[in-house]
Amino acid sequence: MQWQGISEFVSVAENQSFTLGAKKIAVSTGHASRQISSLEQRLNVKLFYRTTRKVSLTEEGKVFYQHCRSVLDGLNEAERAITNLQSMPRGLVKLTAPVTYGESVVLPLINDFLQKYSEVEVTSYLSNRKINIIDEGYDLAIRLGNLEDSSLMAKKLGSRKNYVCASPSYLNKYGVPHSLSELEKHRCLLGTLDYWRFNEQNRERNIRLTGVLRYNSGFGLVDAALKGLGVVQLPDYYVNSYIKSGELVTILDNFIADAEGIWAVYPHNRQLSPKIRLLVDFIAENLA
């Protein structure tokens, strides 16, 4: 109720006419007149002197106009501020991502984003621990693989594939396996899991293996494969450059498992934040 008639009153006061004032804010003259009459009754004061030729403010109307004009200017400024935030985001974004993927992919993309949006600040914590982003106050998490059911919002950024590969020197010495059963005869380089994921006849199949070494470091496993120590299964971001250079050769390509999702996960109450939306969109565009 407090806002009813304010816009009509200010427009009529500035145009010194009910007809022009109503036209300025795209309402009928009758509507403007009724709103201002209701406003005068509510305030118990006369705001305008009305004649057939002219509309002018009373002394009370002049005082009221100055305050109302300031209020409307403040509302316009607030609207502009929100619009500017949407076009030029600013403020802190707190995010988390898996360690290796964060180091090799996410953080370089964030650095590119910050070059474009200099008013945004980022705090990043890389961890392979599954962080509760609500309890620990994070705006955003980058997660890999299948997502568990939760109340969080999620947007798919891209996908990753796991490749089985080895160096040309290893394959020359031990031969190239052409079936999954042949892996048992090879020197397998294992990570934190004791199985590798495959797709056989359109069905997911996990094969448990014994290895000549086990590292919890993807970079350590890549180095071992490059030095001819065995066969490794790793996500594409570890091995793509070596596959392109010929330093590693992919094998068992007919059994590559379905691509796993790369996700941006964030709380419901932050889904409309311009800085979060722009950052998520930027990462998705540059992962494509």
Coordinates of N, CA and C in Angstrom, one line a residue, residues 47-175:
L47 N -2.1 17.2 -2.2 CA -0.8 17.3 -2.8 C -0.8 18.2 -4.0
F48 N -1.9 18.4 -4.7 CA -2.0 19.3 -5.9 C -3.1 20.3 -5.8
Y49 N -2.8 21.5 -6.4 CA -3.8 22.4 -6.7 C -4.2 22.1 -8.1
R50 N -5.5 21.9 -8.3 CA -6.0 21.5 -9.6 C -6.9 22.6 -10.2
T51 N -6.6 23.0 -11.4 CA -7.4 23.9 -12.1 C -7.7 23.4 -13.5
T52 N -8.5 24.0 -14.3 CA -8.8 23.5 -15.7 C -7.5 23.7 -16.5
R53 N -6.7 24.6 -16.2 CA -5.5 24.9 -17.0 C -4.2 24.3 -16.5
K54 N -4.1 24.1 -15.2 CA -2.8 23.8 -14.6 C -3.0 22.9 -13.4
V55 N -1.9 22.1 -13.2 CA -1.8 21.3 -12.0 C -0.4 21.7 -11.3
S56 N -0.5 22.1 -10.1 CA 0.7 22.5 -9.4 C 0.7 21.9 -8.0
L57 N 1.9 21.8 -7.4 CA 2.1 21.2 -6.1 C 1.7 22.1 -5.0
T58 N 1.1 21.6 -4.0 CA 0.9 22.4 -2.7 C 2.3 22.4 -2.0
E59 N 2.3 23.1 -0.9 CA 3.6 23.1 -0.1 C 3.9 21.7 0.4
E60 N 2.8 21.0 0.9 CA 3.0 19.6 1.4 C 3.4 18.7 0.2
G61 N 2.8 19.0 -1.0 CA 3.2 18.2 -2.2 C 4.6 18.4 -2.6
K62 N 5.2 19.6 -2.4 CA 6.6 19.8 -2.8 C 7.5 19.1 -1.8
V63 N 7.2 19.0 -0.6 CA 8.0 18.3 0.4 C 7.9 16.8 0.1
F64 N 6.7 16.3 -0.1 CA 6.5 14.9 -0.4 C 7.2 14.5 -1.7
Y65 N 7.2 15.4 -2.7 CA 7.8 15.1 -4.0 C 9.3 14.9 -3.9
Q66 N 10.0 15.8 -3.1 CA 11.4 15.6 -2.9 C 11.8 14.3 -2.4
H67 N 11.1 13.8 -1.4 CA 11.3 12.5 -0.8 C 11.0 11.4 -1.7
C68 N 9.9 11.5 -2.4 CA 9.5 10.4 -3.4 C 10.5 10.3 -4.5
R69 N 11.0 11.5 -5.0 CA 11.9 11.5 -6.1 C 13.2 10.8 -5.7
S70 N 13.7 11.0 -4.4 CA 14.9 10.4 -3.9 C 14.7 8.9 -3.8
V71 N 13.5 8.5 -3.4 CA 13.2 7.0 -3.3 C 13.2 6.4 -4.6
L72 N 12.6 7.0 -5.6 CA 12.6 6.4 -7.0 C 14.0 6.4 -7.6
D73 N 14.7 7.4 -7.4 CA 16.1 7.5 -7.9 C 16.9 6.3 -7.2
G74 N 16.7 6.1 -5.9 CA 17.4 5.0 -5.3 C 17.0 3.6 -5.9
L75 N 15.7 3.4 -6.2 CA 15.2 2.2 -6.8 C 15.9 2.0 -8.2
N76 N 15.9 3.1 -9.0 CA 16.6 3.0 -10.3 C 18.1 2.7 -10.2
E77 N 18.7 3.2 -9.2 CA 20.1 2.9 -9.0 C 20.3 1.5 -8.6
A78 N 19.4 1.0 -7.7 CA 19.5 -0.4 -7.3 C 19.3 -1.4 -8.5
E79 N 18.4 -1.0 -9.4 CA 18.2 -1.8 -10.6 C 19.4 -1.8 -11.5
R80 N 20.0 -0.6 -11.6 CA 21.2 -0.5 -12.4 C 22.4 -1.3 -11.8
A81 N 22.4 -1.3 -10.5 CA 23.5 -2.1 -9.8 C 23.4 -3.6 -10.1
I82 N 22.1 -4.1 -10.0 CA 21.9 -5.5 -10.3 C 22.2 -5.8 -11.8
T83 N 21.8 -4.9 -12.7 CA 22.1 -5.1 -14.1 C 23.6 -5.2 -14.3
N84 N 24.4 -4.3 -13.6 CA 25.8 -4.2 -13.8 C 26.5 -5.5 -13.2
L85 N 25.9 -6.0 -12.1 CA 26.4 -7.2 -11.6 C 26.3 -8.4 -12.5
Q86 N 25.2 -8.4 -13.3 CA 24.9 -9.5 -14.2 C 25.9 -9.4 -15.4
S87 N 26.2 -8.2 -15.8 CA 27.1 -8.1 -17.0 C 28.6 -8.1 -16.5
M88 N 28.9 -7.6 -15.3 CA 30.3 -7.6 -14.9 C 30.3 -8.1 -13.4
P89 N 30.4 -9.4 -13.3 CA 30.3 -10.0 -12.0 C 31.5 -9.7 -11.1
R90 N 31.2 -9.7 -9.8 CA 32.3 -9.3 -8.9 C 32.1 -10.1 -7.6
G91 N 33.1 -10.2 -6.8 CA 33.0 -10.9 -5.5 C 33.7 -12.2 -5.5
L92 N 33.7 -12.9 -4.3 CA 34.5 -14.1 -4.1 C 33.7 -15.3 -4.5
V93 N 34.4 -16.3 -5.1 CA 33.9 -17.6 -5.4 C 34.8 -18.6 -4.7
K94 N 34.2 -19.4 -3.9 CA 34.9 -20.5 -3.2 C 34.6 -21.8 -3.8
L95 N 35.6 -22.5 -4.4 CA 35.3 -23.8 -5.1 C 36.3 -24.9 -4.7
T96 N 35.9 -26.1 -5.0 CA 36.8 -27.2 -4.8 C 36.7 -28.1 -6.0
A97 N 37.8 -28.9 -6.2 CA 37.9 -29.8 -7.3 C 38.9 -30.9 -7.0
P98 N 38.8 -32.1 -7.7 CA 39.8 -33.1 -7.5 C 41.2 -32.6 -7.8
V99 N 42.2 -33.2 -7.1 CA 43.6 -32.6 -7.1 C 44.1 -32.5 -8.5
T100 N 44.3 -33.6 -9.2 CA 45.0 -33.6 -10.5 C 44.2 -32.9 -11.5
Y101 N 42.9 -33.2 -11.6 CA 42.0 -32.6 -12.6 C 42.0 -31.1 -12.3
G102 N 42.0 -30.7 -11.1 CA 42.0 -29.3 -10.7 C 43.3 -28.6 -11.2
E103 N 44.4 -29.2 -10.9 CA 45.7 -28.7 -11.3 C 45.9 -28.5 -12.8
S104 N 45.5 -29.6 -13.5 CA 45.8 -29.6 -14.9 C 44.7 -29.0 -15.8
V105 N 43.5 -28.9 -15.3 CA 42.4 -28.4 -16.2 C 41.7 -27.2 -15.5
V106 N 41.2 -27.4 -14.3 CA 40.3 -26.4 -13.7 C 41.0 -25.1 -13.4
L107 N 42.1 -25.1 -12.7 CA 42.7 -23.9 -12.3 C 43.2 -23.1 -13.5
P108 N 43.8 -23.7 -14.5 CA 44.2 -22.9 -15.7 C 43.0 -22.2 -16.3
L109 N 41.8 -22.9 -16.4 CA 40.6 -22.2 -16.9 C 40.1 -21.1 -16.0
I110 N 40.2 -21.3 -14.7 CA 39.9 -20.2 -13.8 C 40.8 -19.0 -14.0
N111 N 42.1 -19.2 -14.2 CA 43.0 -18.1 -14.5 C 42.6 -17.4 -15.7
D112 N 42.1 -18.1 -16.8 CA 41.7 -17.4 -18.0 C 40.4 -16.6 -17.7
F113 N 39.5 -17.2 -16.9 CA 38.3 -16.5 -16.5 C 38.6 -15.2 -15.8
L114 N 39.6 -15.2 -14.9 CA 39.9 -14.0 -14.1 C 40.6 -12.9 -14.9
Q115 N 41.2 -13.3 -16.0 CA 41.7 -12.3 -16.9 C 40.6 -11.5 -17.6
K116 N 39.4 -12.2 -17.8 CA 38.3 -11.6 -18.4 C 37.4 -10.8 -17.4
Y117 N 37.3 -11.4 -16.2 CA 36.4 -10.7 -15.2 C 37.3 -10.4 -14.0
S118 N 37.9 -9.3 -14.0 CA 38.9 -8.9 -13.0 C 38.3 -8.6 -11.6
E119 N 37.0 -8.4 -11.5 CA 36.4 -8.0 -10.3 C 36.0 -9.3 -9.5
V120 N 36.2 -10.5 -10.0 CA 35.9 -11.7 -9.3 C 37.2 -12.2 -8.6
E121 N 37.0 -12.7 -7.4 CA 38.1 -13.3 -6.7 C 37.8 -14.8 -6.5
V122 N 38.8 -15.7 -6.5 CA 38.6 -17.1 -6.4 C 39.5 -17.7 -5.3
T123 N 38.9 -18.5 -4.4 CA 39.6 -19.3 -3.5 C 39.3 -20.8 -3.8
S124 N 40.4 -21.5 -4.1 CA 40.2 -22.9 -4.5 C 40.9 -23.9 -3.6
Y125 N 40.2 -25.0 -3.2 CA 40.8 -26.0 -2.4 C 40.7 -27.3 -3.2
L126 N 41.8 -27.9 -3.5 CA 41.9 -29.1 -4.3 C 42.0 -30.3 -3.3
S127 N 41.1 -31.2 -3.5 CA 41.0 -32.4 -2.6 C 40.3 -33.5 -3.3
N128 N 40.8 -34.7 -3.1 CA 40.1 -35.9 -3.6 C 39.0 -36.4 -2.6
R129 N 39.0 -35.7 -1.4 CA 37.9 -36.0 -0.4 C 36.6 -35.4 -0.9
K130 N 35.5 -36.1 -0.8 CA 34.2 -35.6 -1.2 C 33.7 -34.6 -0.2
I131 N 33.9 -33.4 -0.5 CA 33.6 -32.3 0.5 C 32.1 -32.0 0.5
N132 N 31.5 -31.8 1.7 CA 30.1 -31.3 1.8 C 30.2 -29.8 1.6
I133 N 29.8 -29.4 0.4 CA 30.0 -28.0 0.0 C 29.1 -27.0 0.8
I134 N 28.0 -27.5 1.2 CA 27.1 -26.6 2.0 C 27.6 -26.4 3.4
D135 N 28.0 -27.5 4.1 CA 28.5 -27.4 5.5 C 29.8 -26.7 5.5
E136 N 30.6 -26.8 4.5 CA 31.9 -26.2 4.5 C 32.0 -24.9 3.7
G137 N 30.8 -24.4 3.3 CA 30.7 -23.0 2.8 C 31.3 -22.8 1.4
Y138 N 31.2 -23.8 0.5 CA 31.7 -23.7 -0.9 C 30.6 -23.3 -1.8
D139 N 30.9 -22.4 -2.8 CA 29.9 -22.0 -3.8 C 29.8 -23.1 -4.9
L140 N 30.9 -23.8 -5.1 CA 30.9 -24.7 -6.3 C 31.9 -25.8 -6.1
A141 N 31.5 -27.0 -6.7 CA 32.5 -28.1 -6.7 C 32.5 -28.7 -8.1
I142 N 33.7 -29.1 -8.5 CA 33.8 -29.8 -9.8 C 34.0 -31.3 -9.4
R143 N 33.1 -32.1 -10.0 CA 33.2 -33.5 -9.7 C 33.2 -34.4 -10.9
L144 N 33.8 -35.5 -10.8 CA 34.0 -36.5 -11.9 C 33.2 -37.7 -11.7
G145 N 32.7 -38.3 -12.8 CA 32.1 -39.6 -12.7 C 30.6 -39.5 -12.5
N146 N 30.0 -40.6 -11.9 CA 28.6 -40.6 -11.7 C 28.3 -39.9 -10.4
L147 N 27.2 -39.1 -10.4 CA 26.8 -38.3 -9.2 C 25.9 -39.1 -8.3
E148 N 26.0 -39.0 -7.0 CA 25.1 -39.5 -6.1 C 23.9 -38.6 -6.0
D149 N 22.7 -39.2 -5.7 CA 21.5 -38.4 -5.5 C 21.7 -37.4 -4.3
S150 N 21.3 -36.2 -4.6 CA 21.5 -35.1 -3.6 C 20.5 -34.0 -3.9
S151 N 20.5 -33.0 -3.0 CA 19.6 -31.9 -3.2 C 20.4 -30.8 -3.9
L152 N 21.6 -31.0 -4.3 CA 22.4 -30.0 -5.0 C 22.1 -29.9 -6.5
M153 N 22.3 -28.7 -7.0 CA 22.1 -28.5 -8.4 C 23.4 -29.0 -9.2
A154 N 23.2 -29.5 -10.4 CA 24.4 -30.0 -11.1 C 24.2 -29.6 -12.6
K155 N 25.3 -29.2 -13.2 CA 25.4 -29.0 -14.6 C 26.5 -29.8 -15.2
K156 N 26.3 -30.5 -16.3 CA 27.3 -31.3 -16.9 C 28.2 -30.3 -17.8
L157 N 29.5 -30.4 -17.5 CA 30.5 -29.5 -18.1 C 31.1 -30.2 -19.4
G158 N 31.2 -31.5 -19.3 CA 31.8 -32.3 -20.3 C 31.9 -33.7 -19.9
S159 N 32.9 -34.4 -20.5 CA 33.0 -35.8 -20.2 C 34.5 -36.2 -20.3
R160 N 34.8 -37.3 -19.7 CA 36.2 -37.9 -19.8 C 36.1 -39.3 -20.2
K161 N 37.2 -39.8 -20.8 CA 37.3 -41.3 -21.1 C 38.6 -41.8 -20.5
N162 N 38.5 -43.1 -20.2 CA 39.7 -43.8 -19.7 C 40.3 -44.6 -20.8
Y163 N 41.6 -44.4 -21.0 CA 42.3 -45.1 -22.1 C 43.3 -46.1 -21.5
V164 N 43.4 -47.3 -22.1 CA 44.5 -48.2 -21.8 C 45.6 -48.0 -22.8
C165 N 46.8 -47.8 -22.3 CA 47.9 -47.5 -23.3 C 49.2 -48.0 -22.7
A166 N 50.2 -48.0 -23.6 CA 51.5 -48.4 -23.2 C 52.5 -47.8 -24.2
S167 N 53.7 -47.8 -23.9 CA 54.7 -47.2 -24.8 C 55.0 -48.2 -26.0
P168 N 55.4 -47.6 -27.1 CA 55.8 -48.5 -28.2 C 56.9 -49.5 -27.9
S169 N 57.8 -49.1 -27.0 CA 58.9 -50.1 -26.6 C 58.3 -51.3 -25.8
Y170 N 57.4 -51.0 -24.9 CA 56.7 -52.1 -24.2 C 56.0 -53.0 -25.1
L171 N 55.2 -52.5 -26.0 CA 54.4 -53.3 -26.9 C 55.3 -54.1 -27.9
N172 N 56.4 -53.5 -28.3 CA 57.3 -54.3 -29.1 C 57.9 -55.5 -28.4
K173 N 58.1 -55.3 -27.1 CA 58.7 -56.4 -26.3 C 57.7 -57.4 -25.8
Y174 N 56.5 -57.0 -25.4 CA 55.5 -57.9 -24.8 C 54.3 -58.2 -25.7
G175 N 54.2 -57.5 -26.8 CA 53.1 -57.7 -27.7 C 51.9 -56.9 -27.4

